[in-house]
Coordinates of C-alpha atoms in Angstrom, one line a residue:
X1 CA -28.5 21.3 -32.9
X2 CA -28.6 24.7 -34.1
X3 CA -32.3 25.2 -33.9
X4 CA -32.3 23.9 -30.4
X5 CA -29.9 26.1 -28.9
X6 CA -31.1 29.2 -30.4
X7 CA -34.8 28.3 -28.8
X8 CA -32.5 27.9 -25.4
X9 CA -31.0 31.1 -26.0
X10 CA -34.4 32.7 -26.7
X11 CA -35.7 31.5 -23.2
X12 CA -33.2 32.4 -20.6
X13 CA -35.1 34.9 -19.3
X14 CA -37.2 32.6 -17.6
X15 CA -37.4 30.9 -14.3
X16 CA -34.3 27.5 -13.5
X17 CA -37.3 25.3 -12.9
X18 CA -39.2 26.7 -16.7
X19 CA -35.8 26.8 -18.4
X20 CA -34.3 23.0 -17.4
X21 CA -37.9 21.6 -17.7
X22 CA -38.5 23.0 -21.4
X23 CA -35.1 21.7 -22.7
X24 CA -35.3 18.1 -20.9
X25 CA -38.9 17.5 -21.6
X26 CA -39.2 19.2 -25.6
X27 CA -36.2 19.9 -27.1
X28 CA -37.0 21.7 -29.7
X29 CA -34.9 21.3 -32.8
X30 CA -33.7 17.7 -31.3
X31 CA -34.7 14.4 -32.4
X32 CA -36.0 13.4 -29.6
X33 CA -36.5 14.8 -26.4
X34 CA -33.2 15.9 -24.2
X35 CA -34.0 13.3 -21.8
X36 CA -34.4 10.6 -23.7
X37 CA -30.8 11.4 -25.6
X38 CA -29.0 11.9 -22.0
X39 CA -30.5 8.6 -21.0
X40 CA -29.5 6.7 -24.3
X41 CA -26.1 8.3 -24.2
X42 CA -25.1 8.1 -20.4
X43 CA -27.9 4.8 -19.4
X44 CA -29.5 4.9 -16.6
X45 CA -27.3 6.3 -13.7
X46 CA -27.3 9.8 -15.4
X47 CA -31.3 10.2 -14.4
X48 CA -30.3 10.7 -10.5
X49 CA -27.8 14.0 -10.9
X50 CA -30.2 15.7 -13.4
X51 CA -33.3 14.9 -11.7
X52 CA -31.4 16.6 -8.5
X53 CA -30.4 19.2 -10.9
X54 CA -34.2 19.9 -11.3
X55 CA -35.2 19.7 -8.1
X56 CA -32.9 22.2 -6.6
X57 CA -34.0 24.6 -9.5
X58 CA -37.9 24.4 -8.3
X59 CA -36.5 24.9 -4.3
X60 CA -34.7 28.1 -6.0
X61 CA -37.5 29.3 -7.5
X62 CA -39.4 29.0 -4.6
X63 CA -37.3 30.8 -2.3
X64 CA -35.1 33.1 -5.0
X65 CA -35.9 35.9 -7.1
X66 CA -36.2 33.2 -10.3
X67 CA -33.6 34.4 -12.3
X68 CA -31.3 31.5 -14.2
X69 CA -27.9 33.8 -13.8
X70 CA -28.4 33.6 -10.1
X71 CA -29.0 30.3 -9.9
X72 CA -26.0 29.7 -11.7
X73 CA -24.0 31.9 -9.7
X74 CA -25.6 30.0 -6.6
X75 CA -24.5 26.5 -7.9
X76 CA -21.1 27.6 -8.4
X77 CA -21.0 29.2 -5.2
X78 CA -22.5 26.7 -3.0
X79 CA -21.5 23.5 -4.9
X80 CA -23.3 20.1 -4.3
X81 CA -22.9 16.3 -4.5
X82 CA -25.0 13.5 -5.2
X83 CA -25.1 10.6 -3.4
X84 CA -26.4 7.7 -5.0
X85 CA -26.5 4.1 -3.2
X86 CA -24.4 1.3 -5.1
X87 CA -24.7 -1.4 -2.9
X88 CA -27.7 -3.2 -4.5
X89 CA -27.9 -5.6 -7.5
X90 CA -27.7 -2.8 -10.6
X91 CA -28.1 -5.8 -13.1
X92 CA -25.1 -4.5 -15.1
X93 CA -21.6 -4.5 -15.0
X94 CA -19.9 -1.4 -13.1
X95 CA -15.9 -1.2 -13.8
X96 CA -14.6 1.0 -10.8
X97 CA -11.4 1.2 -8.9
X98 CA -10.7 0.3 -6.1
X99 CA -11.1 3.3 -4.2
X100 CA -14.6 3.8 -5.9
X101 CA -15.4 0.3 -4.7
X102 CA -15.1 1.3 -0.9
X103 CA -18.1 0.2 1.0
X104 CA -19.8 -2.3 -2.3
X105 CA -20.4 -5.6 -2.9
X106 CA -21.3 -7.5 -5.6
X107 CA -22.0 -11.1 -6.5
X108 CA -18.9 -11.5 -9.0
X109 CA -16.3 -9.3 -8.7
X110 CA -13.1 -9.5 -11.5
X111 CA -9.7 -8.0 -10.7
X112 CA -8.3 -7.6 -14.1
X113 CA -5.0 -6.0 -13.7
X114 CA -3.1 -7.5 -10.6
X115 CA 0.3 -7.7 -11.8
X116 CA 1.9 -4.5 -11.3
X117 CA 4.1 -3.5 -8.6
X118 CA 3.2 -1.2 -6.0
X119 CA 3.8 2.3 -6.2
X120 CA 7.1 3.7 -4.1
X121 CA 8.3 7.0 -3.2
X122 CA 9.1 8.9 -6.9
X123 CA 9.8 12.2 -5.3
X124 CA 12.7 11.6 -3.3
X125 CA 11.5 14.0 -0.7
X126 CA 11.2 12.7 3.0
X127 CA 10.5 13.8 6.3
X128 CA 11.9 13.5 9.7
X129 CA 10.2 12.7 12.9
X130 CA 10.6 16.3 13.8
X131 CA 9.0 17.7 10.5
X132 CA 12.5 18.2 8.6
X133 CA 11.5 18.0 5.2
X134 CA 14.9 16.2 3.4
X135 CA 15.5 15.8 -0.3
X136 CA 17.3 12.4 -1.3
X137 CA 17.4 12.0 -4.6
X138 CA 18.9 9.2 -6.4
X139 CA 19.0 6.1 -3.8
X140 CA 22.7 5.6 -5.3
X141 CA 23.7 8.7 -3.2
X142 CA 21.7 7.7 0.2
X143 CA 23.0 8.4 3.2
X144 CA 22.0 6.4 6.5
X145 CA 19.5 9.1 7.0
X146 CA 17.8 9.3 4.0
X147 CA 18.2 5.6 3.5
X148 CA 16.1 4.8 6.5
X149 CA 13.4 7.8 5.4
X150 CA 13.5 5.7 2.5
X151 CA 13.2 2.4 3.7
X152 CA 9.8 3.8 6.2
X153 CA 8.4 5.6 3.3
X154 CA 9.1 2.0 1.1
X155 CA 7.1 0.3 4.0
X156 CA 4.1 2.6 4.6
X157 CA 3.4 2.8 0.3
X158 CA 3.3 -1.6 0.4
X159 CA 0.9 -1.5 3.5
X160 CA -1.1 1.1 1.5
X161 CA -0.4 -1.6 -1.5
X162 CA -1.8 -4.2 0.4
X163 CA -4.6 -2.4 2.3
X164 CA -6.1 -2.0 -1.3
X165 CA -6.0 -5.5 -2.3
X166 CA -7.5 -6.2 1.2
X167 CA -10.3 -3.6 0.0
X168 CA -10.8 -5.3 -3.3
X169 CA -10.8 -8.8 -2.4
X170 CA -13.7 -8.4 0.4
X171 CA -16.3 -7.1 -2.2
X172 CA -16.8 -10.2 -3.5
X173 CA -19.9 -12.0 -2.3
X174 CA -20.3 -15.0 -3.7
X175 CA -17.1 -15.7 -6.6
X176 CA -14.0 -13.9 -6.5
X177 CA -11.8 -14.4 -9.7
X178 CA -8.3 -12.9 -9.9
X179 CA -6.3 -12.3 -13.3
X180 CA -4.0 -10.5 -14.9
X181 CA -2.1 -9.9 -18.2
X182 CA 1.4 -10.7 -18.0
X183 CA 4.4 -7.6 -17.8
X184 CA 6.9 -8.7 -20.6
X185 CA 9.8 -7.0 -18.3
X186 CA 9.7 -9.9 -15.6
X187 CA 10.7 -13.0 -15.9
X188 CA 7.6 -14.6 -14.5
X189 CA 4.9 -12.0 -15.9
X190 CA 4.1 -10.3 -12.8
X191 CA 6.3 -8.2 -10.3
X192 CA 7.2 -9.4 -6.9
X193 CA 5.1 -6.6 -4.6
X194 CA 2.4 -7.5 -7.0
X195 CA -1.5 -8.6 -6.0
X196 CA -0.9 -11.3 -8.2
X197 CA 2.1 -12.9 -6.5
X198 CA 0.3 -12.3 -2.9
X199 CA -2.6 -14.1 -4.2
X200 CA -0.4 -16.9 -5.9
X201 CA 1.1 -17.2 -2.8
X202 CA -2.3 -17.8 -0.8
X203 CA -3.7 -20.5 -3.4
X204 CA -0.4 -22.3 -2.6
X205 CA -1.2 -22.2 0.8
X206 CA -4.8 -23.3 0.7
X207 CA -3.5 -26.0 -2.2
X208 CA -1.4 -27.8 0.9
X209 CA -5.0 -28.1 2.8
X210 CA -6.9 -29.6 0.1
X211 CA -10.0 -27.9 -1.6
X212 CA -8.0 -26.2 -4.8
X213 CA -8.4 -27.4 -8.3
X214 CA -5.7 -27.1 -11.0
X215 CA -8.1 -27.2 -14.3
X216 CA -6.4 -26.5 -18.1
X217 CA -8.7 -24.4 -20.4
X218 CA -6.8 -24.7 -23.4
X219 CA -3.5 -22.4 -22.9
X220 CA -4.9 -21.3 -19.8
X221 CA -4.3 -22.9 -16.3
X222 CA -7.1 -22.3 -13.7
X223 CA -6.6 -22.7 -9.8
X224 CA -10.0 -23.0 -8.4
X225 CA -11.1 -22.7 -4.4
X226 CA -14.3 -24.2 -3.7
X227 CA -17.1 -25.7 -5.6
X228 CA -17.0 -24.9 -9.5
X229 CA -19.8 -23.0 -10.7
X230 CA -22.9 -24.5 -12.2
X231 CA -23.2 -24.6 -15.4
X232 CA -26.4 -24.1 -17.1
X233 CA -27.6 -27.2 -19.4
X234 CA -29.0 -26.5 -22.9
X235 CA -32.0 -27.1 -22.1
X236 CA -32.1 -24.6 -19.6
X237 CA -30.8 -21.7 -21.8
X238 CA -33.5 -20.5 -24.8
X239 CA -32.7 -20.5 -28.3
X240 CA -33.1 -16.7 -28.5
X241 CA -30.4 -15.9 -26.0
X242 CA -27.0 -17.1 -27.3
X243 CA -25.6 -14.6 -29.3
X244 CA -22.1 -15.8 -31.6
X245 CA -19.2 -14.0 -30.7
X246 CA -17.7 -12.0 -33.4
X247 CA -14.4 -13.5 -34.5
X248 CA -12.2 -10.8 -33.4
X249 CA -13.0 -11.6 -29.6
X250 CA -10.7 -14.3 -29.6
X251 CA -8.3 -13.2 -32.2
X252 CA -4.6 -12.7 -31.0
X253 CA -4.2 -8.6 -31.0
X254 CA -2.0 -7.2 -34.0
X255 CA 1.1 -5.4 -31.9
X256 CA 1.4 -3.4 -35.3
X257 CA 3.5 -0.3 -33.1
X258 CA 7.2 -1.7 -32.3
X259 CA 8.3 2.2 -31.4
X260 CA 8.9 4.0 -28.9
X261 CA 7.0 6.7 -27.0
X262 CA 8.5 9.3 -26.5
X263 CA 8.0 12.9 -25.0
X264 CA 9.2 16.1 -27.0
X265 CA 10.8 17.6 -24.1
X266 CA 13.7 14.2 -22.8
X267 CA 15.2 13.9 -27.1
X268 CA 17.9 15.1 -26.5
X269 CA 20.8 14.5 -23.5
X270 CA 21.5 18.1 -23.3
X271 CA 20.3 19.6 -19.6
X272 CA 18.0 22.4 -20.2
X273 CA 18.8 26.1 -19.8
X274 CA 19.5 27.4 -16.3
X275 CA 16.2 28.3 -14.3
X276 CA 15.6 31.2 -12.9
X277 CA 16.5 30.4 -8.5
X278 CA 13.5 30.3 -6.5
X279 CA 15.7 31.4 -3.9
X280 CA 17.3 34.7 -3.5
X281 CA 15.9 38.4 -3.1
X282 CA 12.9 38.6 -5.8
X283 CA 13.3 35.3 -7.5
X284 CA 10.2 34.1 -6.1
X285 CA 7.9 36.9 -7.5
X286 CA 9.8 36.4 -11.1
X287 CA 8.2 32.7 -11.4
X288 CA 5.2 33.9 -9.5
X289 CA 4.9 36.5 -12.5
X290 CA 5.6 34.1 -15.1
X291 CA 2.8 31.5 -13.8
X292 CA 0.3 34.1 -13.7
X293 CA 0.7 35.8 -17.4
X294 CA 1.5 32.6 -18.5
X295 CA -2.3 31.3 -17.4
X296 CA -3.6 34.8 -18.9
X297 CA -1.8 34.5 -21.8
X298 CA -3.4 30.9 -22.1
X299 CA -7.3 32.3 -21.3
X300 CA -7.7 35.9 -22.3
X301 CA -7.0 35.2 -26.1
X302 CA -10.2 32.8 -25.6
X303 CA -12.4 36.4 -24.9
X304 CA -13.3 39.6 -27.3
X305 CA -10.8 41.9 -27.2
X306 CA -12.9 44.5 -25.0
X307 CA -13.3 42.5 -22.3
X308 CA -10.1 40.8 -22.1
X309 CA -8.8 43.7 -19.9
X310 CA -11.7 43.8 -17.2
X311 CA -11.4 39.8 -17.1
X312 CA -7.4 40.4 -16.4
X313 CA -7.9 42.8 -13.5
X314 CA -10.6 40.7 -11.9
X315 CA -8.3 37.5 -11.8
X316 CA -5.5 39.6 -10.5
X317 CA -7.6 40.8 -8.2
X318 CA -8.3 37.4 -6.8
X319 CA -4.3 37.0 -5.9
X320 CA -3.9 38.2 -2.6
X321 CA 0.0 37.9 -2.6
X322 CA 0.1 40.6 -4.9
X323 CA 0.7 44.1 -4.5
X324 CA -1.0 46.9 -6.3
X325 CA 1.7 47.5 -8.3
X326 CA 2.6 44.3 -9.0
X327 CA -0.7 44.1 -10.2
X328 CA -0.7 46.8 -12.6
X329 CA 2.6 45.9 -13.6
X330 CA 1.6 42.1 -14.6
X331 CA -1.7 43.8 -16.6
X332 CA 0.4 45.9 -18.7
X333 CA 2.6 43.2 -19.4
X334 CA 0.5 40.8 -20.5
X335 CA -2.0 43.2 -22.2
X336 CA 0.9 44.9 -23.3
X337 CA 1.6 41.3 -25.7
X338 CA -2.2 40.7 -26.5
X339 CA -2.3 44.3 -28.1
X340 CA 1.3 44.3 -29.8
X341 CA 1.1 43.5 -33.1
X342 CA 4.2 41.9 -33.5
X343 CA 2.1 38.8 -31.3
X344 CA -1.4 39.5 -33.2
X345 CA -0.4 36.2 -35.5
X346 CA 0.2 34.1 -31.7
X347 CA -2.6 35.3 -30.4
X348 CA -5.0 35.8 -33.4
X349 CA -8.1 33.6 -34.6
X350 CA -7.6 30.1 -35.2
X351 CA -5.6 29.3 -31.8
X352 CA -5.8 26.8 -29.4
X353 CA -4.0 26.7 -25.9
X354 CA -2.9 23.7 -24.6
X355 CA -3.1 21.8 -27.8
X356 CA -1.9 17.7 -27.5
X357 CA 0.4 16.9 -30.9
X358 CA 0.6 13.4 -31.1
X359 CA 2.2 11.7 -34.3
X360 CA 5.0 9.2 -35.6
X361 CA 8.6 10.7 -36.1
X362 CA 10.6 8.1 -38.1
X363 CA 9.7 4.4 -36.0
X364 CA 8.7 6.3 -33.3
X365 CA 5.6 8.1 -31.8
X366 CA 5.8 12.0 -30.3
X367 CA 3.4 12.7 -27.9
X368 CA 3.6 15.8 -26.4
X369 CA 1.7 19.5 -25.9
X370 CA 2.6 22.3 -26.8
X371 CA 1.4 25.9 -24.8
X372 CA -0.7 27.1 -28.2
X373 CA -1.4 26.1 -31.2
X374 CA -2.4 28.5 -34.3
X375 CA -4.1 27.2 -37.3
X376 CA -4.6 29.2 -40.1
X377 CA -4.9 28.9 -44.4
X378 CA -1.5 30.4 -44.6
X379 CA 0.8 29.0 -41.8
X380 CA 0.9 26.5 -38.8
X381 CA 2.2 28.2 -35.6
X382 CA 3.6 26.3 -32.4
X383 CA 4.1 28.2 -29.5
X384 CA 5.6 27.6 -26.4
X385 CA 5.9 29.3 -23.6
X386 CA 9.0 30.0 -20.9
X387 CA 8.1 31.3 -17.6
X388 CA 10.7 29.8 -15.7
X389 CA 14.1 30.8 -17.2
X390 CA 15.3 34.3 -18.4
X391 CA 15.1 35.1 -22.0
X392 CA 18.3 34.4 -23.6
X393 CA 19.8 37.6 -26.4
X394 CA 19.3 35.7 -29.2
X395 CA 18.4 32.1 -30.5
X396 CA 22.0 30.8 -30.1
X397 CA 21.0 31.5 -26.7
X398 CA 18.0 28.8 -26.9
X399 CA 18.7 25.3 -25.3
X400 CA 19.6 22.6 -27.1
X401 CA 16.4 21.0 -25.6
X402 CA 14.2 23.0 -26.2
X403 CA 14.8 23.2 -30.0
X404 CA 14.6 19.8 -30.0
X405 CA 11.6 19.6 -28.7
X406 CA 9.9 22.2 -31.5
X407 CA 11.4 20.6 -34.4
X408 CA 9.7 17.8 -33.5
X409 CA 6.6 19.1 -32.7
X410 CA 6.9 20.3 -36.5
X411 CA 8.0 17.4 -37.8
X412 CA 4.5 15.3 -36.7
X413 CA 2.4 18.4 -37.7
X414 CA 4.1 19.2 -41.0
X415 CA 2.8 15.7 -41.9
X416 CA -0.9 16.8 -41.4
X417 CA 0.1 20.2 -43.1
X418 CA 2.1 19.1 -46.1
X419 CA 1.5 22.2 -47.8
X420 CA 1.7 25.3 -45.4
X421 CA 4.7 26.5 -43.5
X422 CA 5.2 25.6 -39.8
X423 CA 7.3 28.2 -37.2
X424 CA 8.0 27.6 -33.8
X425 CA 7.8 30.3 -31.5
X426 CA 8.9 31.0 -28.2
X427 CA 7.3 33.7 -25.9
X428 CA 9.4 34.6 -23.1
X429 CA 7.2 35.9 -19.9
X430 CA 10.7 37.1 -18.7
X431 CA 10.2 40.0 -21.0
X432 CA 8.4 39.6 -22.8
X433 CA 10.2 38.3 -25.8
X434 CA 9.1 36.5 -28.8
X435 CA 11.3 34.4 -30.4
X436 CA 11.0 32.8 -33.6
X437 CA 13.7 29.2 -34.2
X438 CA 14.6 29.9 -37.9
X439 CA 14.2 26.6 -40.2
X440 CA 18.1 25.8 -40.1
X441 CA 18.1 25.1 -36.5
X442 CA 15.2 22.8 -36.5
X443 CA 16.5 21.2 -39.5
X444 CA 19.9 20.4 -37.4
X445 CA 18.0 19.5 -34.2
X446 CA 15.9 17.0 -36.1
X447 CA 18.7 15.5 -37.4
X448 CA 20.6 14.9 -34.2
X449 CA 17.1 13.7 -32.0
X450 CA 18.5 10.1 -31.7
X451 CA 16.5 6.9 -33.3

């Protein structure tokens, strides 16, 4: 791949329509040419958005000073969709949602997963008929007000519920067939709001007027509508086309994990550390500040050190809730940390923002992210940072929860790292502070995260 992007490299001087066509239609240094490999990666439906792609470089060139960067800078600006028209046979099998399915047909159409409950207000949040936004909370603790906001909000996310299985059962033009793998938290393997019970419900229905079959297909039991399919006979199907199915397909699946899931930041029962009020004269600028070093702090390590500043001031320049000064003040802060060199290990080569750690801690499985991750021959890093919640003194200061959290974000990556040392560190955009958790403290959280 090398080869190919330096020849790339060598020919951006020329024209969108030169530069796209080259790479598509030779690819130097590839195997084969580049669109050949999109097509045998991505099939078929990947030829419509790049064949756009081409055409509205020649219409540049045509009307634009032919230069790639501004073409670029014209894509991003204007943006652009392609519209591409589903509703004819594609001879393959599409898997979509049901939102993607809006407006298509097709002869057979599956519904796989209908078993699940519909999807109710999480958020507690309500609003009145006169725009009163209202915060409920646990429905333990409802009033009559928030009760009813509940009970309308309840209604109007089942009619959605419903609306969609409305949606997915009309796109069905000739067979329709409806199935789902069973919950193991119900006692009849599917929830009560579910598509599968409304459905259920229908067949029983149409079963009282005649017309549905009950056929048994080994473990299996089939309701059928209408006429069963036909079959095809052997003689009908050529000895070249039956393929045997591998022995796995109809294997019983291995449920090897008997764990839990869990995330690094609910181990322990310990609330976190207070937050800083959103309310209150200059509270709101305080986690407006932390957000925005936070996402600097995430990006600018990504760029050369000379051009990290210039970046900073042109996406604080984009903010137009700031202030001049709080401008300046935010650059010197977070430059002020890139350039210390008490943070050059944090923010040093070998670091990765927003890096998933996923691994087993005793029977059960962490899955989590942590804000950076540094990789280097001598040491492992984790890094997290707080932007929400002012720097405590010291680490006896630290919440229980959060310490929790790191050690075992260490524990799964100490596993991969047998040999090198891994610190937790905290950086503190109240501040800024970092923080290193000494060994001892992890040590005791790990011990107390429950089993």
């Amino acid at each position: 791949i090398l080869p190919f992007l330096e020849n790339i490299l060598a020919r951006r001087h020329q024209a969108p329509f030169e530069f796209l066509t080259h790479a598509l239609e030779r690819g130097v240094g590839l195997p084969r040419p580049g669109w050949e490999l999109i097509l045998s990666r991505f099939g078929g439906p990947a030829r419509e958005p790049v064949t756009a792609l081409i055409d509205r470089a020649a219409a540049f060139d045509a009307g634009e000073a032919p230069s790639l960067q501004t073409f670029l800078d014209a894509v991003e600006r204007r943006g652009g969709e392609v519209k591409r028209e589903l509703s004819g046979p594609q001879d393959e099998v599409r898997v979509m949602t049901v939102h993607g399915a809006k407006g298509l047909e097709a002869p057979i159409v599956i519904l796989p997963d209908t078993c699940s409950a519909h999807r109710g207000e999480r958020d507690g949040v309500f609003v009145t008929e006169d725009g009163a936004p209202v915060w409920a909370g646990s429905k333990t603790n409802d009033t009559d007000l928030s009760a009813q906001l509940r009970a309308v909000a309840e209604a109007r996310a089942l009619r959605e519920h419903r609306r969609l299985l409305y949606v997915a059962l009309t796109r069905a033009q000739d067979r329709l067939i409806i199935c789902g793998a069973e919950r193991g938290n119900t006692r009849d393997g599917h929830e009560k709001t579910s598509w599968y019970r409304v459905c259920e419900g229908a067949m029983h229905r149409l079963a009282a007027s005649g017309g549905v079959q009950d056929v048994q297909d080994g473990d299996r039991s089939i309701r059928r509508f209408g006429a069963a399919p036909e079959l095809l006979i052997p003689a009908t199907v050529s000895p070249g086309s039956a393929a045997t199915l591998p022995a796995w397909l109809t294997r019983p699946v291995n449920l090897e994990f008997k764990g839990r899931v869990l995330s690094p930041s609910g181990l322990t029962a310990s609330g976190d550390p207070p937050v800083i009020s959103p309310f209150g004269d200059g509270r709101s600028e305080r986690l407006r500040r932390g957000s925005l070093i936070h996402l600097m702090f995430e990006v600018l390590p990504e760029l050369p050190p000379k051009s990290r500043r210039k970046a900073a001031e042109a996406f604080l320049r984009k903010q137009p809730d700031l202030t001049p000064d709080q401008r300046r003040e935010m650059l010197q802060a977070t430059l002020g940390v890139l350039e210390d060199k008490l943070f050059a290990a944090v923010f040093g080569p070998g670091g990765r923002a927003e890096a998933p750690v996923i691994g087993k801690l005793g029977d059960n499985t962490i899955n989590g992210r942590v804000d950076r991750l540094v990789i280097t021959d001598a040491e492992i890093l984790i890094v997290d940072y707080k932007t929400d919640r002012p720097a405590p003194a010291g680490v006896e200061g630290v919440g229980e929860a959060y310490i929790a959290q790191m050690a075992a974000y260490r524990a799964v990556l100490s596993q991969r790292w047998p040999n090198r040392p891994v610190r937790c560190l905290l950086v503190w955009t109240d501040g800024p502070r970092l923080m290193e958790i000494p060994p001892s403290a992890l040590d005791g959280a790990l011990r107390s995260i429950p089993a």
